Amino acid sequence: MTHLQTVEEQGVKKQERLIVELSPVGYHKAPSIDQVGEWLEHMLTGLKHWHSLAYCHGDVSWRNIVFVPTERNGDYWMLIDLDKSHVSNTTVIEWSHRHQGQKLRMEHDLSQLGGLMETLPFTLPANMKSMQEILLTAIDTSGLTANAALTKLGAFLR
């Protein structure tokens, strides 16, 4: 899903107004120390699906992550701003990015996710610190996928 809201075309008779009120479905929220494993699982799951379509997000940052509280299925985090994604290995990174000048690959998304973990306001538990190292070195370890990272995360969370 690339947008937080879906708007459908509505027919309006001439001289009538249609007022549409949009309300947010989520908000920005970093995980707590107890939620970091769940947050990482949600982010890696989103990246796994996006990468399966051959796309890289390119800007995995806090401004592009939304926490969605729900009553029915449990709360979750979701990656947004997918409309600026690029097909893997086709675009040179020309925006503010620590890998500027390189071709954007899926491993960049994983590395950015590891970078976000560095900004959390608490010391990561040992298992999450290990996951962070795996993600941060994704650029150097060609072949790490979001799916493989999810498998490693599952082993760490058991």
GROMACS .gro file of C-alpha atoms in nm:
model
  158
    1MET     CA    1   0.000   0.000   0.000
    2THR     CA    2   0.153   0.331  -0.098
    3HIS     CA    3  -0.082   0.570   0.076
    4LEU     CA    4  -0.240   0.591   0.418
    5GLN     CA    5  -0.576   0.680   0.271
    6THR     CA    6  -0.760   0.544  -0.030
    7VAL     CA    7  -0.993   0.788  -0.199
    8GLU     CA    8  -1.243   0.672  -0.458
    9GLU     CA    9  -1.407   0.886  -0.722
   10GLN     CA   10  -1.749   1.008  -0.615
   11GLY     CA   11  -2.011   1.153  -0.843
   12VAL     CA   12  -2.138   1.496  -0.738
   13LYS     CA   13  -2.444   1.658  -0.891
   14LYS     CA   14  -2.384   2.001  -1.030
   15GLN     CA   15  -2.412   2.277  -0.770
   16GLU     CA   16  -2.364   2.037  -0.481
   17ARG     CA   17  -2.053   2.019  -0.269
   18LEU     CA   18  -1.883   1.709  -0.150
   19ILE     CA   19  -1.674   1.754   0.161
   20VAL     CA   20  -1.424   1.481   0.232
   21GLU     CA   21  -1.265   1.466   0.575
   22LEU     CA   22  -0.954   1.253   0.599
   23SER     CA   23  -0.825   1.136   0.931
   24PRO     CA   24  -0.494   0.967   0.994
   25VAL     CA   25  -0.488   0.592   1.029
   26GLY     CA   26  -0.160   0.599   1.216
   27TYR     CA   27   0.113   0.816   1.358
   28HIS     CA   28   0.488   0.828   1.402
   29LYS     CA   29   0.606   0.626   1.700
   30ALA     CA   30   0.939   0.462   1.769
   31PRO     CA   31   0.922   0.123   1.941
   32SER     CA   32   1.000   0.076   2.309
   33ILE     CA   33   1.267  -0.169   2.419
   34ASP     CA   34   0.994  -0.432   2.458
   35GLN     CA   35   0.855  -0.364   2.109
   36VAL     CA   36   1.176  -0.346   1.905
   37GLY     CA   37   1.160  -0.711   1.792
   38GLU     CA   38   0.800  -0.674   1.678
   39TRP     CA   39   0.880  -0.343   1.504
   40LEU     CA   40   1.174  -0.500   1.322
   41GLU     CA   41   0.959  -0.795   1.217
   42HIS     CA   42   0.697  -0.560   1.070
   43MET     CA   43   0.959  -0.354   0.884
   44LEU     CA   44   1.135  -0.661   0.743
   45THR     CA   45   0.802  -0.813   0.639
   46GLY     CA   46   0.712  -0.495   0.449
   47LEU     CA   47   1.054  -0.487   0.283
   48LYS     CA   48   1.031  -0.857   0.197
   49HIS     CA   49   0.708  -0.798   0.006
   50TRP     CA   50   0.835  -0.479  -0.161
   51HIS     CA   51   1.165  -0.638  -0.257
   52SER     CA   52   0.981  -0.940  -0.404
   53LEU     CA   53   0.849  -0.695  -0.664
   54ALA     CA   54   1.212  -0.590  -0.738
   55TYR     CA   55   1.169  -0.247  -0.574
   56CYS     CA   56   1.394  -0.072  -0.323
   57HIS     CA   57   1.240   0.186  -0.093
   58GLY     CA   58   1.556   0.396  -0.079
   59ASP     CA   59   1.449   0.608   0.220
   60VAL     CA   60   1.385   0.382   0.518
   61SER     CA   61   1.364   0.656   0.780
   62TRP     CA   62   1.147   0.742   1.079
   63ARG     CA   63   0.943   0.988   0.872
   64ASN     CA   64   0.843   0.696   0.648
   65ILE     CA   65   0.729   0.462   0.926
   66VAL     CA   66   0.382   0.485   1.076
   67PHE     CA   67   0.242   0.305   1.379
   68VAL     CA   68  -0.115   0.188   1.318
   69PRO     CA   69  -0.321   0.110   1.629
   70THR     CA   70  -0.606  -0.134   1.567
   71GLU     CA   71  -0.870  -0.290   1.785
   72ARG     CA   72  -0.914  -0.610   1.588
   73ASN     CA   73  -0.585  -0.744   1.457
   74GLY     CA   74  -0.326  -0.592   1.687
   75ASP     CA   75  -0.118  -0.282   1.639
   76TYR     CA   76   0.149  -0.271   1.369
   77TRP     CA   77   0.414  -0.053   1.208
   78MET     CA   78   0.400   0.015   0.837
   79LEU     CA   79   0.646   0.152   0.584
   80ILE     CA   80   0.503   0.439   0.378
   81ASP     CA   81   0.615   0.664   0.092
   82LEU     CA   82   0.661   0.375  -0.146
   83ASP     CA   83   0.574   0.590  -0.446
   84LYS     CA   84   0.934   0.714  -0.466
   85SER     CA   85   1.081   0.364  -0.482
   86HIS     CA   86   1.319   0.246  -0.752
   87VAL     CA   87   1.383  -0.085  -0.923
   88SER     CA   88   1.688  -0.243  -0.761
   89ASN     CA   89   2.028  -0.173  -0.918
   90THR     CA   90   1.895   0.076  -1.176
   91THR     CA   91   1.927   0.412  -0.999
   92VAL     CA   92   2.238   0.592  -0.878
   93ILE     CA   93   2.180   0.736  -0.530
   94GLU     CA   94   2.187   1.113  -0.579
   95TRP     CA   95   2.002   1.219  -0.265
   96SER     CA   96   2.117   1.267   0.092
   97HIS     CA   97   2.229   0.915   0.171
   98ARG     CA   98   2.549   0.779   0.322
   99HIS     CA   99   2.593   0.562   0.012
  100GLN     CA  100   2.554   0.849  -0.234
  101GLY     CA  101   2.697   0.764  -0.576
  102GLN     CA  102   2.630   0.390  -0.547
  103LYS     CA  103   2.355   0.207  -0.733
  104LEU     CA  104   2.053   0.158  -0.506
  105ARG     CA  105   2.012  -0.206  -0.407
  106MET     CA  106   1.781  -0.387  -0.168
  107GLU     CA  107   2.070  -0.419   0.077
  108HIS     CA  108   2.062  -0.040   0.117
  109ASP     CA  109   1.711  -0.064   0.264
  110LEU     CA  110   1.832  -0.325   0.513
  111SER     CA  111   2.132  -0.113   0.608
  112GLN     CA  112   1.909   0.191   0.661
  113LEU     CA  113   1.688  -0.018   0.890
  114GLY     CA  114   1.995  -0.111   1.093
  115GLY     CA  115   2.084   0.258   1.104
  116LEU     CA  116   1.745   0.341   1.253
  117MET     CA  117   1.817   0.099   1.534
  118GLU     CA  118   2.122   0.314   1.621
  119THR     CA  119   1.891   0.608   1.691
  120LEU     CA  120   1.669   0.432   1.944
  121PRO     CA  121   1.694   0.597   2.288
  122PHE     CA  122   1.791   0.281   2.475
  123THR     CA  123   2.056   0.011   2.473
  124LEU     CA  124   1.947  -0.273   2.250
  125PRO     CA  125   1.921  -0.621   2.402
  126ALA     CA  126   2.201  -0.853   2.285
  127ASN     CA  127   1.982  -1.035   2.030
  128MET     CA  128   1.867  -0.707   1.873
  129LYS     CA  129   2.224  -0.573   1.873
  130SER     CA  130   2.322  -0.883   1.673
  131MET     CA  131   2.037  -0.817   1.428
  132GLN     CA  132   2.146  -0.456   1.397
  133GLU     CA  133   2.500  -0.564   1.303
  134ILE     CA  134   2.363  -0.803   1.041
  135LEU     CA  135   2.152  -0.524   0.889
  136LEU     CA  136   2.425  -0.259   0.902
  137THR     CA  137   2.665  -0.487   0.714
  138ALA     CA  138   2.406  -0.584   0.450
  139ILE     CA  139   2.580  -0.358   0.196
  140ASP     CA  140   2.904  -0.552   0.240
  141THR     CA  141   2.738  -0.894   0.257
  142SER     CA  142   2.586  -0.917  -0.086
  143GLY     CA  143   2.291  -1.148  -0.094
  144LEU     CA  144   2.131  -1.070   0.242
  145THR     CA  145   1.759  -1.043   0.179
  146ALA     CA  146   1.476  -0.915   0.393
  147ASN     CA  147   1.342  -1.271   0.400
  148ALA     CA  148   1.676  -1.408   0.526
  149ALA     CA  149   1.691  -1.129   0.785
  150LEU     CA  150   1.338  -1.224   0.898
  151THR     CA  151   1.450  -1.584   0.943
  152LYS     CA  152   1.750  -1.471   1.151
  153LEU     CA  153   1.523  -1.244   1.356
  154GLY     CA  154   1.287  -1.534   1.424
  155ALA     CA  155   1.578  -1.739   1.557
  156PHE     CA  156   1.688  -1.450   1.781
  157LEU     CA  157   1.336  -1.401   1.919
  158ARG     CA  158   1.283  -1.767   2.014
   0.00000   0.00000   0.00000
